[in-house]
Coordinates of C-alpha atoms in Angstrom, one line a residue:
Chain H
M1 CA -28.0 2.7 -25.0
V2 CA -28.7 5.3 -27.6
N3 CA -25.4 6.1 -29.4
N4 CA -26.2 8.5 -32.1
W5 CA -22.5 9.4 -32.2
D6 CA -21.6 6.0 -33.8
E7 CA -22.6 7.0 -37.3
K8 CA -20.9 10.4 -37.0
I9 CA -17.4 9.0 -36.6
K10 CA -15.3 9.8 -39.6
K11 CA -11.9 8.5 -40.4
V12 CA -9.7 11.4 -41.5
E13 CA -6.4 9.5 -41.8
K14 CA -4.8 6.3 -40.5
N15 CA -5.3 6.2 -36.7
V16 CA -7.2 9.5 -36.6
Y17 CA -11.0 9.8 -36.3
V18 CA -13.2 12.9 -36.0
I19 CA -16.7 13.7 -35.0
D20 CA -17.5 17.1 -36.4
K21 CA -19.3 19.7 -34.4
Y22 CA -23.0 19.0 -34.0
G23 CA -25.6 19.9 -31.4
D24 CA -24.1 21.8 -28.5
M25 CA -20.5 21.0 -29.4
N26 CA -18.2 24.1 -29.5
V27 CA -15.4 22.1 -31.2
P28 CA -15.0 18.7 -32.9
L29 CA -13.9 15.6 -31.1
K30 CA -10.7 13.9 -32.3
I31 CA -9.9 10.3 -31.5
F32 CA -6.5 8.8 -31.9
A33 CA -6.9 5.0 -32.4
S34 CA -6.2 2.1 -34.6
E35 CA -9.3 0.3 -36.0
K36 CA -8.9 -2.4 -33.4
I37 CA -8.6 0.1 -30.5
L38 CA -11.5 2.2 -31.8
E39 CA -13.8 -0.8 -31.5
K40 CA -12.8 -1.2 -27.9
I41 CA -13.3 2.5 -27.2
K42 CA -16.7 2.3 -28.8
A43 CA -17.7 -0.5 -26.4
D44 CA -18.2 1.9 -23.5
N45 CA -19.7 5.3 -23.3
S46 CA -16.4 7.3 -23.4
I47 CA -17.0 8.8 -26.8
Q48 CA -20.2 10.4 -25.4
Q49 CA -18.1 11.8 -22.6
G50 CA -15.6 13.2 -25.2
I51 CA -18.5 14.9 -26.9
N52 CA -19.8 16.3 -23.6
V53 CA -16.3 17.9 -23.1
A54 CA -16.5 19.4 -26.6
C55 CA -19.6 21.3 -25.4
M56 CA -17.9 23.0 -22.5
P57 CA -17.3 26.8 -22.5
G58 CA -14.0 28.2 -23.8
I59 CA -12.8 24.8 -25.1
Q60 CA -10.2 25.4 -27.8
K61 CA -9.7 23.7 -31.2
Q62 CA -10.9 20.1 -30.3
S63 CA -11.7 17.7 -27.6
I64 CA -9.2 14.9 -27.7
M65 CA -9.3 11.2 -26.9
M66 CA -6.1 9.1 -26.9
S67 CA -5.6 5.5 -27.9
D68 CA -5.9 4.4 -24.3
A69 CA -9.2 6.1 -23.7
H70 CA -12.0 4.6 -21.6
L71 CA -15.0 5.6 -19.6
G72 CA -14.3 8.0 -16.8
Y73 CA -16.6 10.1 -14.7
G74 CA -17.5 13.3 -16.5
F75 CA -14.4 13.4 -18.7
P76 CA -13.1 10.2 -20.3
V77 CA -9.8 8.8 -19.1
G78 CA -7.2 9.3 -21.8
G79 CA -8.8 12.7 -22.6
V80 CA -7.2 16.1 -23.2
A81 CA -9.0 19.4 -23.4
A82 CA -7.7 23.0 -23.4
F83 CA -9.7 25.9 -22.2
D84 CA -9.1 29.6 -22.7
V85 CA -7.5 31.1 -19.6
K86 CA -9.7 34.2 -19.7
E87 CA -13.0 33.0 -21.0
G88 CA -12.9 29.3 -20.3
C89 CA -13.2 27.0 -17.3
I90 CA -11.3 24.7 -15.0
S91 CA -12.8 21.4 -14.1
P92 CA -11.6 19.1 -11.3
G93 CA -13.2 16.1 -13.1
G94 CA -11.0 16.9 -16.2
I95 CA -7.9 16.2 -14.1
G96 CA -9.2 13.2 -12.1
F97 CA -9.3 12.3 -8.5
D98 CA -5.7 11.2 -8.4
I99 CA -4.1 14.6 -9.0
N100 CA -0.6 14.1 -10.3
C101 CA -0.8 10.4 -10.7
G102 CA 2.3 9.9 -12.8
V103 CA 5.3 7.8 -13.5
R104 CA 9.1 8.2 -13.1
L105 CA 11.9 6.2 -14.5
M106 CA 15.3 5.7 -12.9
A107 CA 18.3 4.3 -14.7
S108 CA 21.0 2.0 -13.3
D109 CA 24.3 1.0 -14.9
M110 CA 23.6 -2.6 -14.1
D111 CA 22.5 -5.3 -16.5
K112 CA 19.8 -8.0 -16.4
K113 CA 22.5 -10.6 -15.5
D114 CA 23.5 -8.6 -12.4
V115 CA 20.0 -8.3 -11.0
E116 CA 18.2 -11.5 -12.1
P117 CA 19.9 -13.8 -9.6
K118 CA 18.8 -11.5 -6.8
I119 CA 15.4 -10.4 -8.0
K120 CA 13.4 -12.1 -5.3
E121 CA 15.6 -10.7 -2.6
L122 CA 15.3 -7.3 -4.2
L123 CA 11.5 -7.4 -4.3
D124 CA 11.4 -8.5 -0.6
T125 CA 13.7 -5.6 0.4
L126 CA 11.6 -3.1 -1.6
F127 CA 8.4 -4.5 -0.2
E128 CA 9.8 -4.0 3.3
D129 CA 11.1 -0.5 2.7
I130 CA 8.1 0.9 0.8
P131 CA 4.7 0.9 2.4
C132 CA 2.3 -0.8 -0.1
G133 CA -1.4 -1.5 -0.1
V134 CA -4.7 -0.3 1.3
G135 CA -4.2 1.9 4.4
K136 CA -0.5 1.3 4.8
N137 CA 1.1 4.3 6.4
S138 CA 4.4 5.9 6.0
E139 CA 6.8 6.2 9.0
L140 CA 7.1 9.9 8.3
R141 CA 5.1 12.1 10.7
L142 CA 4.8 15.6 9.4
N143 CA 3.5 18.4 11.5
N144 CA 1.2 21.0 10.0
D145 CA 4.0 23.4 9.0
E146 CA 6.0 20.6 7.3
L147 CA 3.0 19.3 5.4
D148 CA 2.3 22.9 4.2
E149 CA 5.9 23.1 3.1
V150 CA 5.6 19.9 1.1
L151 CA 2.4 21.2 -0.5
N152 CA 3.9 24.6 -1.3
N153 CA 7.4 23.6 -2.3
G154 CA 7.2 20.0 -3.5
L155 CA 10.7 18.7 -4.4
D156 CA 12.4 21.7 -3.0
W157 CA 11.3 20.4 0.4
A158 CA 12.6 17.0 -0.5
L159 CA 16.0 18.4 -1.6
K160 CA 16.3 20.4 1.6
N161 CA 15.6 17.3 3.7
N162 CA 18.0 15.1 1.7
Y163 CA 15.4 12.9 0.1
A164 CA 16.4 14.2 -3.4
L165 CA 19.4 15.1 -5.4
K166 CA 19.7 18.3 -7.3
E167 CA 19.6 16.5 -10.6
D168 CA 16.3 14.8 -9.6
L169 CA 14.7 18.3 -9.6
D170 CA 16.2 19.1 -13.0
R171 CA 14.7 16.0 -14.5
C172 CA 11.2 16.3 -13.1
E173 CA 8.2 17.9 -14.8
E174 CA 7.9 21.4 -13.3
N175 CA 11.1 20.6 -11.4
G176 CA 8.7 18.9 -9.0
H177 CA 7.4 22.3 -7.7
M178 CA 4.4 24.1 -9.2
T179 CA 4.7 27.7 -8.0
T180 CA 0.9 28.2 -8.3
A181 CA 0.5 25.9 -5.2
D182 CA -1.3 27.3 -2.2
S183 CA -1.6 25.0 0.8
S184 CA -4.2 27.2 2.5
K185 CA -6.6 26.1 -0.3
V186 CA -6.3 22.5 0.7
S187 CA -8.9 21.5 3.3
P188 CA -8.0 20.1 6.7
R189 CA -9.9 16.9 5.7
A190 CA -7.7 16.5 2.6
K191 CA -4.6 17.1 4.7
S192 CA -5.6 14.6 7.3
R193 CA -6.2 12.0 4.6
G194 CA -2.8 12.5 3.1
R195 CA -0.7 13.2 6.2
K196 CA 0.4 9.6 6.9
Q197 CA 0.6 8.7 3.2
L198 CA 3.6 10.6 2.0
G199 CA 6.0 8.0 0.7
T200 CA 3.5 5.2 0.3
L201 CA 2.7 3.4 -2.9
G202 CA -1.0 2.9 -2.4
A203 CA -3.0 0.1 -4.0
G204 CA -4.8 -0.5 -7.3
N205 CA -2.6 -0.1 -10.3
H206 CA 0.3 1.6 -8.6
F207 CA 3.6 -0.2 -8.6
V208 CA 7.4 -0.2 -8.5
E209 CA 8.8 -2.3 -11.3
I210 CA 12.3 -3.5 -12.1
Q211 CA 12.7 -3.5 -15.8
Y212 CA 15.4 -4.0 -18.5
I213 CA 15.7 -2.5 -21.9
D214 CA 14.7 -5.1 -24.5
E215 CA 14.5 -2.9 -27.6
I216 CA 16.0 0.4 -28.7
Y217 CA 14.2 2.2 -31.5
D218 CA 16.2 5.5 -31.6
E219 CA 19.8 5.1 -30.6
E220 CA 20.6 8.8 -30.5
V221 CA 17.6 9.9 -28.4
A222 CA 18.0 6.8 -26.2
K223 CA 21.6 7.8 -25.5
T224 CA 20.5 11.3 -24.6
F225 CA 18.1 9.9 -22.0
G226 CA 20.8 7.6 -20.5
I227 CA 19.5 4.4 -22.2
K228 CA 22.8 2.9 -23.2
R229 CA 22.2 -0.8 -24.2
K230 CA 19.8 -3.7 -24.2
G231 CA 19.6 -5.5 -20.9
Q232 CA 20.3 -2.3 -18.9
I233 CA 18.3 -2.2 -15.6
F234 CA 15.7 0.5 -14.9
V235 CA 13.1 1.1 -12.2
M236 CA 9.7 2.5 -12.9
I237 CA 7.5 4.0 -10.2
H238 CA 3.8 4.6 -10.7
S239 CA 1.9 6.4 -7.9
G240 CA 0.1 9.7 -7.2
S241 CA -1.0 12.2 -4.6
R242 CA -2.9 9.5 -2.5
G243 CA -5.8 10.4 -0.4
L244 CA -4.9 14.1 -0.2
G245 CA -5.3 14.6 -3.9
H246 CA -8.5 12.5 -4.1
Q247 CA -10.0 14.7 -1.4
V248 CA -8.9 18.0 -3.1
C249 CA -10.9 16.8 -6.1
S250 CA -13.9 15.8 -4.1
D251 CA -13.9 19.0 -2.1
Y252 CA -13.8 21.3 -5.1
L253 CA -16.4 19.3 -7.1
R254 CA -18.7 19.9 -4.1
K255 CA -17.7 23.6 -3.9
I256 CA -18.5 24.1 -7.5
E257 CA -21.7 22.2 -7.2
N258 CA -22.8 24.6 -4.4
E259 CA -21.6 27.8 -5.9
F260 CA -22.6 27.2 -9.5
E261 CA -25.9 25.4 -9.1
D262 CA -27.2 26.8 -12.4
I263 CA -24.2 25.5 -14.3
V264 CA -24.2 22.1 -12.7
S265 CA -27.9 21.5 -13.1
E266 CA -27.6 21.8 -16.9
L267 CA -24.8 19.3 -17.3
P268 CA -25.3 15.8 -18.7
E269 CA -23.1 14.5 -15.8
K270 CA -22.5 16.2 -12.5
D271 CA -18.8 15.2 -12.6
L272 CA -18.3 17.6 -15.5
A273 CA -18.8 20.4 -13.0
Y274 CA -16.6 23.4 -13.9
A275 CA -15.8 26.8 -12.6
P276 CA -15.4 29.8 -14.9
T277 CA -11.7 30.7 -14.9
D278 CA -12.2 34.1 -13.5
S279 CA -14.1 32.9 -10.4
K280 CA -12.7 32.6 -7.0
V281 CA -13.3 28.8 -6.8
A282 CA -11.3 28.3 -10.0
K283 CA -8.4 30.2 -8.6
D284 CA -8.6 28.4 -5.3
Y285 CA -8.8 25.1 -7.1
L286 CA -5.7 25.9 -9.1
G287 CA -3.8 26.6 -5.8
A288 CA -5.1 23.4 -4.2
M289 CA -4.5 21.2 -7.3
S290 CA -1.0 22.5 -7.7
A291 CA -0.4 21.8 -4.0
A292 CA -1.7 18.2 -4.5
A293 CA 0.6 17.9 -7.5
N294 CA 3.6 18.9 -5.4
F295 CA 2.5 16.3 -2.9
G296 CA 2.4 13.7 -5.7
W297 CA 5.9 14.5 -6.9
T298 CA 7.2 14.4 -3.3
N299 CA 5.5 11.1 -2.8
R300 CA 7.2 9.5 -5.9
Q301 CA 10.5 11.1 -4.7
L302 CA 10.2 9.4 -1.3
I303 CA 9.5 6.1 -2.9
S304 CA 12.6 6.7 -5.1
F305 CA 14.6 7.5 -1.9
Q306 CA 13.6 4.1 -0.4
T307 CA 14.2 2.3 -3.7
R308 CA 17.7 3.8 -3.8
K309 CA 18.3 2.5 -0.3
S310 CA 17.2 -1.0 -1.2
F311 CA 19.4 -1.0 -4.3
S312 CA 22.4 0.2 -2.3
K313 CA 21.8 -2.5 0.3
L314 CA 21.9 -5.2 -2.3
F315 CA 24.2 -3.9 -4.9
G316 CA 26.4 -1.3 -3.2
D317 CA 27.8 1.4 -5.4
M318 CA 26.9 -0.5 -8.5
G319 CA 23.2 -0.1 -7.6
K320 CA 23.1 3.7 -8.1
L321 CA 19.9 5.0 -9.6
G322 CA 19.7 8.3 -11.6
L323 CA 16.4 9.8 -12.5
V324 CA 15.6 9.8 -16.2
Y325 CA 12.4 11.7 -15.9
D326 CA 9.1 12.1 -13.9
V327 CA 5.9 12.9 -15.8
A328 CA 2.4 13.6 -14.5
H329 CA -0.6 12.2 -16.3
N330 CA -3.5 13.7 -14.3
I331 CA -3.0 17.4 -14.2
A332 CA -4.0 20.8 -15.5
K333 CA -1.4 23.3 -16.7
I334 CA -1.3 26.8 -18.0
E335 CA 0.5 26.5 -21.4
E336 CA 0.7 28.6 -24.5
Y337 CA -0.4 27.5 -28.0
E338 CA -1.0 29.0 -31.3
I339 CA -4.7 28.7 -32.0
D340 CA -6.1 30.1 -35.3
G341 CA -2.8 32.1 -35.8
I342 CA -3.0 33.7 -32.3
L343 CA -0.7 32.8 -29.4
K344 CA -3.1 31.9 -26.5
K345 CA -2.8 30.9 -22.9
V346 CA -4.9 27.9 -22.1
Y347 CA -5.6 25.5 -19.2
V348 CA -4.6 22.1 -20.7
H349 CA -6.5 19.4 -18.8
R350 CA -4.8 16.0 -19.1
K351 CA -6.7 13.2 -17.5
G352 CA -4.8 10.1 -18.2
A353 CA -2.5 11.7 -20.7
S354 CA 1.2 12.5 -20.6
R355 CA 2.7 15.8 -21.6
A356 CA 4.8 15.5 -24.7
F357 CA 6.8 18.7 -25.4
G358 CA 8.9 18.6 -28.5
P359 CA 12.5 19.6 -29.1
G360 CA 13.5 23.1 -28.1
H361 CA 10.7 23.7 -25.6
K362 CA 12.0 25.7 -22.7
E363 CA 10.3 23.4 -20.1
V364 CA 12.2 20.4 -21.3
P365 CA 15.3 19.8 -19.1
E366 CA 18.4 21.3 -20.8
I367 CA 20.1 18.0 -21.2
Y368 CA 17.2 16.7 -23.2
R369 CA 16.1 19.9 -24.9
K370 CA 17.6 19.2 -28.3
V371 CA 15.7 15.9 -28.7
G372 CA 12.4 16.6 -26.8
Q373 CA 10.8 15.6 -23.5
P374 CA 11.0 12.0 -22.3
I375 CA 7.6 10.3 -22.0
I376 CA 7.2 7.3 -19.8
L377 CA 4.4 5.0 -20.7
P378 CA 3.8 2.1 -18.3
G379 CA 2.2 -1.1 -19.6
S380 CA 0.2 -3.5 -17.4
M381 CA 1.7 -6.0 -15.0
G382 CA 3.9 -8.4 -16.9
T383 CA 3.8 -6.5 -20.2
S384 CA 6.1 -4.0 -21.9
S385 CA 6.5 -0.4 -21.0
Y386 CA 7.9 2.3 -23.3
V387 CA 10.0 5.4 -23.4
L388 CA 8.8 7.8 -26.0
V389 CA 9.9 11.3 -26.9
G390 CA 7.7 14.4 -27.4
T391 CA 7.3 16.0 -30.8
D392 CA 6.4 19.2 -32.6
K393 CA 3.4 17.4 -34.1
A394 CA 2.0 16.8 -30.5
M395 CA 2.4 20.6 -30.0
N396 CA 0.1 21.2 -33.0
E397 CA -2.3 18.3 -32.7
T398 CA -2.8 17.4 -29.1
F399 CA -1.7 20.3 -27.0
S400 CA 1.5 18.4 -26.5
S401 CA 0.0 15.3 -25.1
T402 CA 0.2 11.6 -25.7
P403 CA -1.4 8.5 -24.0
H404 CA -0.5 7.5 -20.4
G405 CA -0.7 3.8 -20.4
A406 CA -2.6 0.8 -21.6
G407 CA -6.1 1.6 -20.5
R408 CA -8.5 -0.9 -18.9
V409 CA -10.9 -3.0 -20.8
M410 CA -12.3 -5.1 -17.9
S411 CA -13.7 -4.1 -14.6
R412 CA -11.9 -5.1 -11.4
H413 CA -15.0 -7.1 -10.4
E414 CA -15.0 -9.0 -13.6
A415 CA -11.2 -9.5 -13.4
N416 CA -11.6 -11.0 -10.0
K417 CA -14.1 -13.5 -11.3
T418 CA -12.0 -14.3 -14.4
F419 CA -8.4 -14.5 -13.1
K420 CA -7.1 -16.4 -10.1
A421 CA -4.2 -14.7 -8.4
N422 CA -2.2 -18.0 -8.2
T423 CA -2.6 -18.7 -11.8
V424 CA -1.5 -15.2 -12.8
I425 CA 1.6 -15.5 -10.5
K426 CA 2.5 -18.9 -12.1
E427 CA 2.0 -17.7 -15.6
L428 CA 4.2 -14.6 -14.9
E429 CA 6.9 -16.8 -13.2
K430 CA 7.0 -19.0 -16.3
N431 CA 8.2 -15.9 -18.1
K432 CA 10.6 -15.1 -15.3
I433 CA 8.5 -12.1 -14.0
Y434 CA 8.1 -12.0 -10.2
V435 CA 5.3 -10.3 -8.4
K436 CA 5.1 -9.3 -4.7
S437 CA 1.8 -7.8 -3.7
A438 CA 0.1 -6.7 -0.5
S439 CA -3.0 -8.5 -1.7
Y440 CA -3.9 -11.6 -3.7
R441 CA -7.0 -10.0 -5.1
G442 CA -4.9 -7.0 -6.2
I443 CA -3.1 -9.4 -8.5
S444 CA -6.3 -10.7 -10.2
E445 CA -7.6 -7.2 -10.6
E446 CA -4.4 -6.1 -12.4
A447 CA -3.9 -9.2 -14.5
P448 CA -2.4 -8.4 -17.9
G449 CA -5.6 -9.5 -19.6
V450 CA -7.7 -6.6 -18.1
Y451 CA -5.8 -4.0 -20.1
K452 CA -5.7 -2.9 -23.8
D453 CA -2.6 -4.0 -25.7
V454 CA 0.0 -1.4 -24.7
D455 CA 2.0 -2.2 -27.9
E456 CA -1.0 -1.2 -30.0
V457 CA -1.6 2.0 -27.9
V458 CA 2.1 3.1 -28.4
K459 CA 2.0 2.2 -32.1
V460 CA -0.8 4.7 -32.7
S461 CA 1.2 7.5 -31.0
D462 CA 4.3 6.6 -33.0
E463 CA 2.6 6.3 -36.3
V464 CA 0.6 9.5 -35.9
G465 CA 3.8 11.2 -34.6
I466 CA 2.5 12.6 -31.2
G467 CA 5.1 10.6 -29.3
K468 CA 7.9 8.7 -31.0
K469 CA 9.2 5.3 -29.7
V470 CA 12.6 5.4 -28.1
A471 CA 12.9 2.2 -26.2
R472 CA 10.9 -0.7 -24.9
L473 CA 11.3 -2.1 -21.4
K474 CA 10.4 -5.6 -20.1
P475 CA 9.7 -6.4 -16.5
L476 CA 11.8 -8.6 -14.2
G477 CA 9.8 -8.1 -11.0
V478 CA 7.2 -5.8 -9.6
I479 CA 5.9 -4.8 -6.2
K480 CA 2.3 -3.5 -5.8
G481 CA -0.4 -2.7 -3.3
Chain V
M1 CA -30.2 -9.1 -1.8
K2 CA -28.3 -6.2 -0.2
Y3 CA -26.6 -5.1 -3.4
E4 CA -25.3 -6.1 -6.8
Y5 CA -22.3 -5.0 -8.8
L6 CA -22.9 -3.6 -12.3
P7 CA -20.6 -3.6 -15.3
H8 CA -18.2 -0.7 -15.5
T9 CA -14.8 -0.7 -17.3
A10 CA -12.5 1.1 -15.1
D11 CA -14.3 1.9 -11.9
A12 CA -16.7 0.0 -9.7
K13 CA -20.5 0.5 -9.9
F14 CA -23.1 -1.0 -7.6
R15 CA -26.8 -0.9 -6.9
A16 CA -27.8 -1.2 -3.3
F17 CA -31.3 -2.1 -2.1
G18 CA -33.3 -1.5 1.1
K19 CA -36.8 -1.4 2.4
D20 CA -36.2 2.2 3.5
I21 CA -33.7 5.0 2.9
E22 CA -31.7 4.1 6.0
E23 CA -31.3 0.5 4.8
V24 CA -30.3 1.5 1.3
F25 CA -27.6 3.8 2.8
R26 CA -26.3 1.0 5.0
N27 CA -26.2 -1.5 2.1
S28 CA -24.4 1.1 -0.1
A29 CA -21.7 1.4 2.5
I30 CA -21.4 -2.4 2.6
A31 CA -21.3 -2.7 -1.2
M32 CA -18.6 0.0 -1.4
F33 CA -16.3 -1.7 1.2
D34 CA -16.9 -5.2 -0.2
I35 CA -15.0 -3.9 -3.2
L36 CA -11.9 -3.7 -1.0
G37 CA -12.5 -6.8 1.2
K38 CA -15.1 -8.8 2.9
T39 CA -17.1 -6.7 5.4
E40 CA -18.9 -9.7 6.8
E41 CA -15.7 -11.2 8.1
V42 CA -14.6 -8.1 9.9
K43 CA -14.7 -8.1 13.7
V44 CA -16.2 -5.2 15.6
T45 CA -13.5 -3.6 17.8
K46 CA -14.1 0.0 17.0
R47 CA -17.2 2.2 16.9
K48 CA -17.5 5.7 15.6
T49 CA -20.5 8.0 15.5
I50 CA -20.8 10.1 12.4
K51 CA -23.0 13.2 11.8
I52 CA -23.5 14.7 8.4
K53 CA -25.7 17.3 6.8
A54 CA -26.2 17.8 3.1
K55 CA -28.5 19.8 0.8
N56 CA -30.2 16.8 -0.8
L57 CA -30.4 13.1 -0.6
E58 CA -27.8 12.3 -3.3
A59 CA -25.3 14.7 -1.7
L60 CA -26.0 13.1 1.6
L61 CA -25.3 9.6 0.2
Y62 CA -22.1 10.9 -1.4
D63 CA -21.0 12.6 1.9
F64 CA -21.9 9.5 4.0
L65 CA -19.8 7.2 1.8
E66 CA -17.0 9.7 1.7
E67 CA -17.0 10.0 5.5
I68 CA -16.5 6.2 5.9
L69 CA -13.7 6.3 3.2
I70 CA -12.0 9.1 5.2
L71 CA -12.1 6.9 8.3
L72 CA -10.3 4.2 6.4
D73 CA -7.5 6.6 5.4
T74 CA -7.2 8.6 8.6
E75 CA -8.0 6.1 11.4
G76 CA -7.4 2.8 9.6
I77 CA -11.0 1.5 10.2
F78 CA -12.4 -1.1 7.9
I79 CA -16.1 -1.4 8.4
H80 CA -18.2 -4.4 9.3
D81 CA -21.5 -2.7 9.4
V82 CA -23.3 0.6 9.9
K83 CA -25.8 0.7 12.7
K84 CA -28.4 3.1 14.1
I85 CA -28.7 5.1 10.9
K86 CA -31.2 8.0 11.2
I87 CA -31.9 10.4 8.3
S88 CA -34.1 13.4 8.9
D89 CA -36.3 15.2 6.4
E90 CA -33.7 18.0 6.4
F91 CA -31.1 15.6 5.1
E92 CA -29.2 15.2 8.4
L93 CA -27.7 11.8 9.1
T94 CA -26.4 10.2 12.2
A95 CA -25.0 6.6 12.3
V96 CA -22.6 4.4 14.1
I97 CA -19.8 2.9 12.1
E98 CA -18.6 -0.5 13.3
G99 CA -15.3 -2.1 12.3
D100 CA -11.8 -3.1 13.0
D101 CA -8.2 -2.2 12.2
L102 CA -7.7 -2.6 8.5
N103 CA -4.3 -4.3 8.9
N104 CA -6.0 -7.5 10.1
Y105 CA -7.5 -8.2 6.7
D106 CA -6.5 -8.9 3.1
L107 CA -7.7 -5.7 1.3
S108 CA -7.1 -4.7 -2.3
G109 CA -7.9 -1.9 -4.6
D110 CA -7.8 1.8 -3.8
I111 CA -11.1 3.6 -3.7
K112 CA -10.1 7.1 -4.5
A113 CA -13.5 8.8 -4.3
V114 CA -17.2 8.5 -4.5
T115 CA -18.5 10.0 -7.7
Y116 CA -21.8 11.4 -9.0
N117 CA -21.4 9.4 -12.2
D118 CA -24.8 7.7 -12.8
M119 CA -25.7 8.2 -9.2
S120 CA -29.4 7.8 -8.4
I121 CA -31.6 7.0 -5.5
K122 CA -35.1 5.9 -6.3
K123 CA -38.2 4.1 -5.0
T124 CA -39.5 1.1 -7.0
N125 CA -42.1 -1.5 -5.9
N126 CA -42.0 -0.6 -2.2
R127 CA -38.2 -0.7 -2.0
Y128 CA -35.5 1.8 -2.5
E129 CA -32.4 1.4 -4.6
A130 CA -29.3 3.5 -4.9
T131 CA -26.8 3.4 -7.8
V132 CA -23.2 4.6 -7.2
V133 CA -20.0 4.6 -9.1
V134 CA -16.8 4.9 -7.1
D135 CA -13.4 5.8 -8.6
I136 CA -10.8 3.2 -8.1

């Protein structure tokens, strides 16, 4: 592979690398990584993808790659780019196929000692209550009008139908309802793919994990987020908008390809396909993407609803779960930033990146506003996960974004050859971590060894200051597809 | 050899082979679904005829694979094979999908979508090959 970018990488400060504008680039590329992580990022072609993004029209300030970056299609995963709302573009590939894939964290008031003796029973109950795995459907059967209501209203639908508490909405990005949603822009095919999937976990790297706090880095912020003590039990949910969101992305990539043939034929990769922001396709995509995002939040809400039921079955009143926060990591948002001294509206594309608003931002829930937005950063199966807090520096440096997870280093196919599911299960059990999965192969494919070191990814954010460490969580048990 | 898997960090990439375009389409479908399970072990209890039209061969391959993926999500069919594939010069395809209820098998991984990333269909030494990356 010709990688003429290799010699152009410049270290500007600890954990920050830049490739200055050259060739067709409209802006520089900035990479947040430690030396160790940079070597891993350089091993695939994701830096070239970051450069391709820097060439897109209306991109502002810089193309950004986070410390969990790896090869995507078109845009790198772990990438952030902001485009001028008036003269820029919107690109479905810059958001990803799993629109509003994201994570939520729920807090209990129980401790490790309360849950540990019942962990296997708890996993069995959760596994029974939450549909997991390839093609597993939900019991919910929505008619067309109900599905449209989910797409248009997100968590407001969930609240109305008693799947959510009022405070869940207060503690969810966008309150779980993007008002730009328009269900009429979602194709019947996409709706048919998602119809039976609302409230299902899916497969791949999606999970529900029972965790406990094992380290607190910032007592004050932790307390604000409801993190009271070491050993306290939390539940983390990672899932997205399922087949519906995937199809929205596919549909609009195809629409753009058909409508903007001249643009697409010039691109280094077809998956970079974009629509100018003032075009009808761009506006329609915004409506459809927002609808898929609402579906994603509702999906995680329904999984939470089932999780709460399982906890209540096993632990009674003691098993109450309150939402800490729910954050999307595959999404585009209209946000406002000061660029070259001028306040500008931009479409921030986050593909495998979490929003990280700092203290005082009006979109941070009131109860957290004085400290900043909670960021939930899941590790891989069996490793730590983190709670971070958004910062002012992220506002200036990364369009208020920080990484979304560990980031893969090994393909699923290779993982399957390298790790045996039984061995992975035994190794985890030695550390008192229990796994329940719809598939044995799923366990090999998600073995801890196939991901980057999440501790290292988080360290970069913390040291650079685009997401400060608040607490670390360790797993007790996990269910996955 | 029907197909081979190629290295790709996060997603799955394969190259399928065939003596003609029809066979390379069929083997692409098998390669894609072997990512989730073992198509050769799947019984045939369901058959479904599909018809697709696209504006070029790559778009047709994309739509063909997507169509079978949608059958998985909407009708719960996991494929064993694709029979009677016909592709016209106007990029129209008809085929019969054969498979079974997915709940009867140990499947893993979530194919979200077919992508255009590195997609190619070409003729080399009297055989055709197609390269596809799917997003997982």
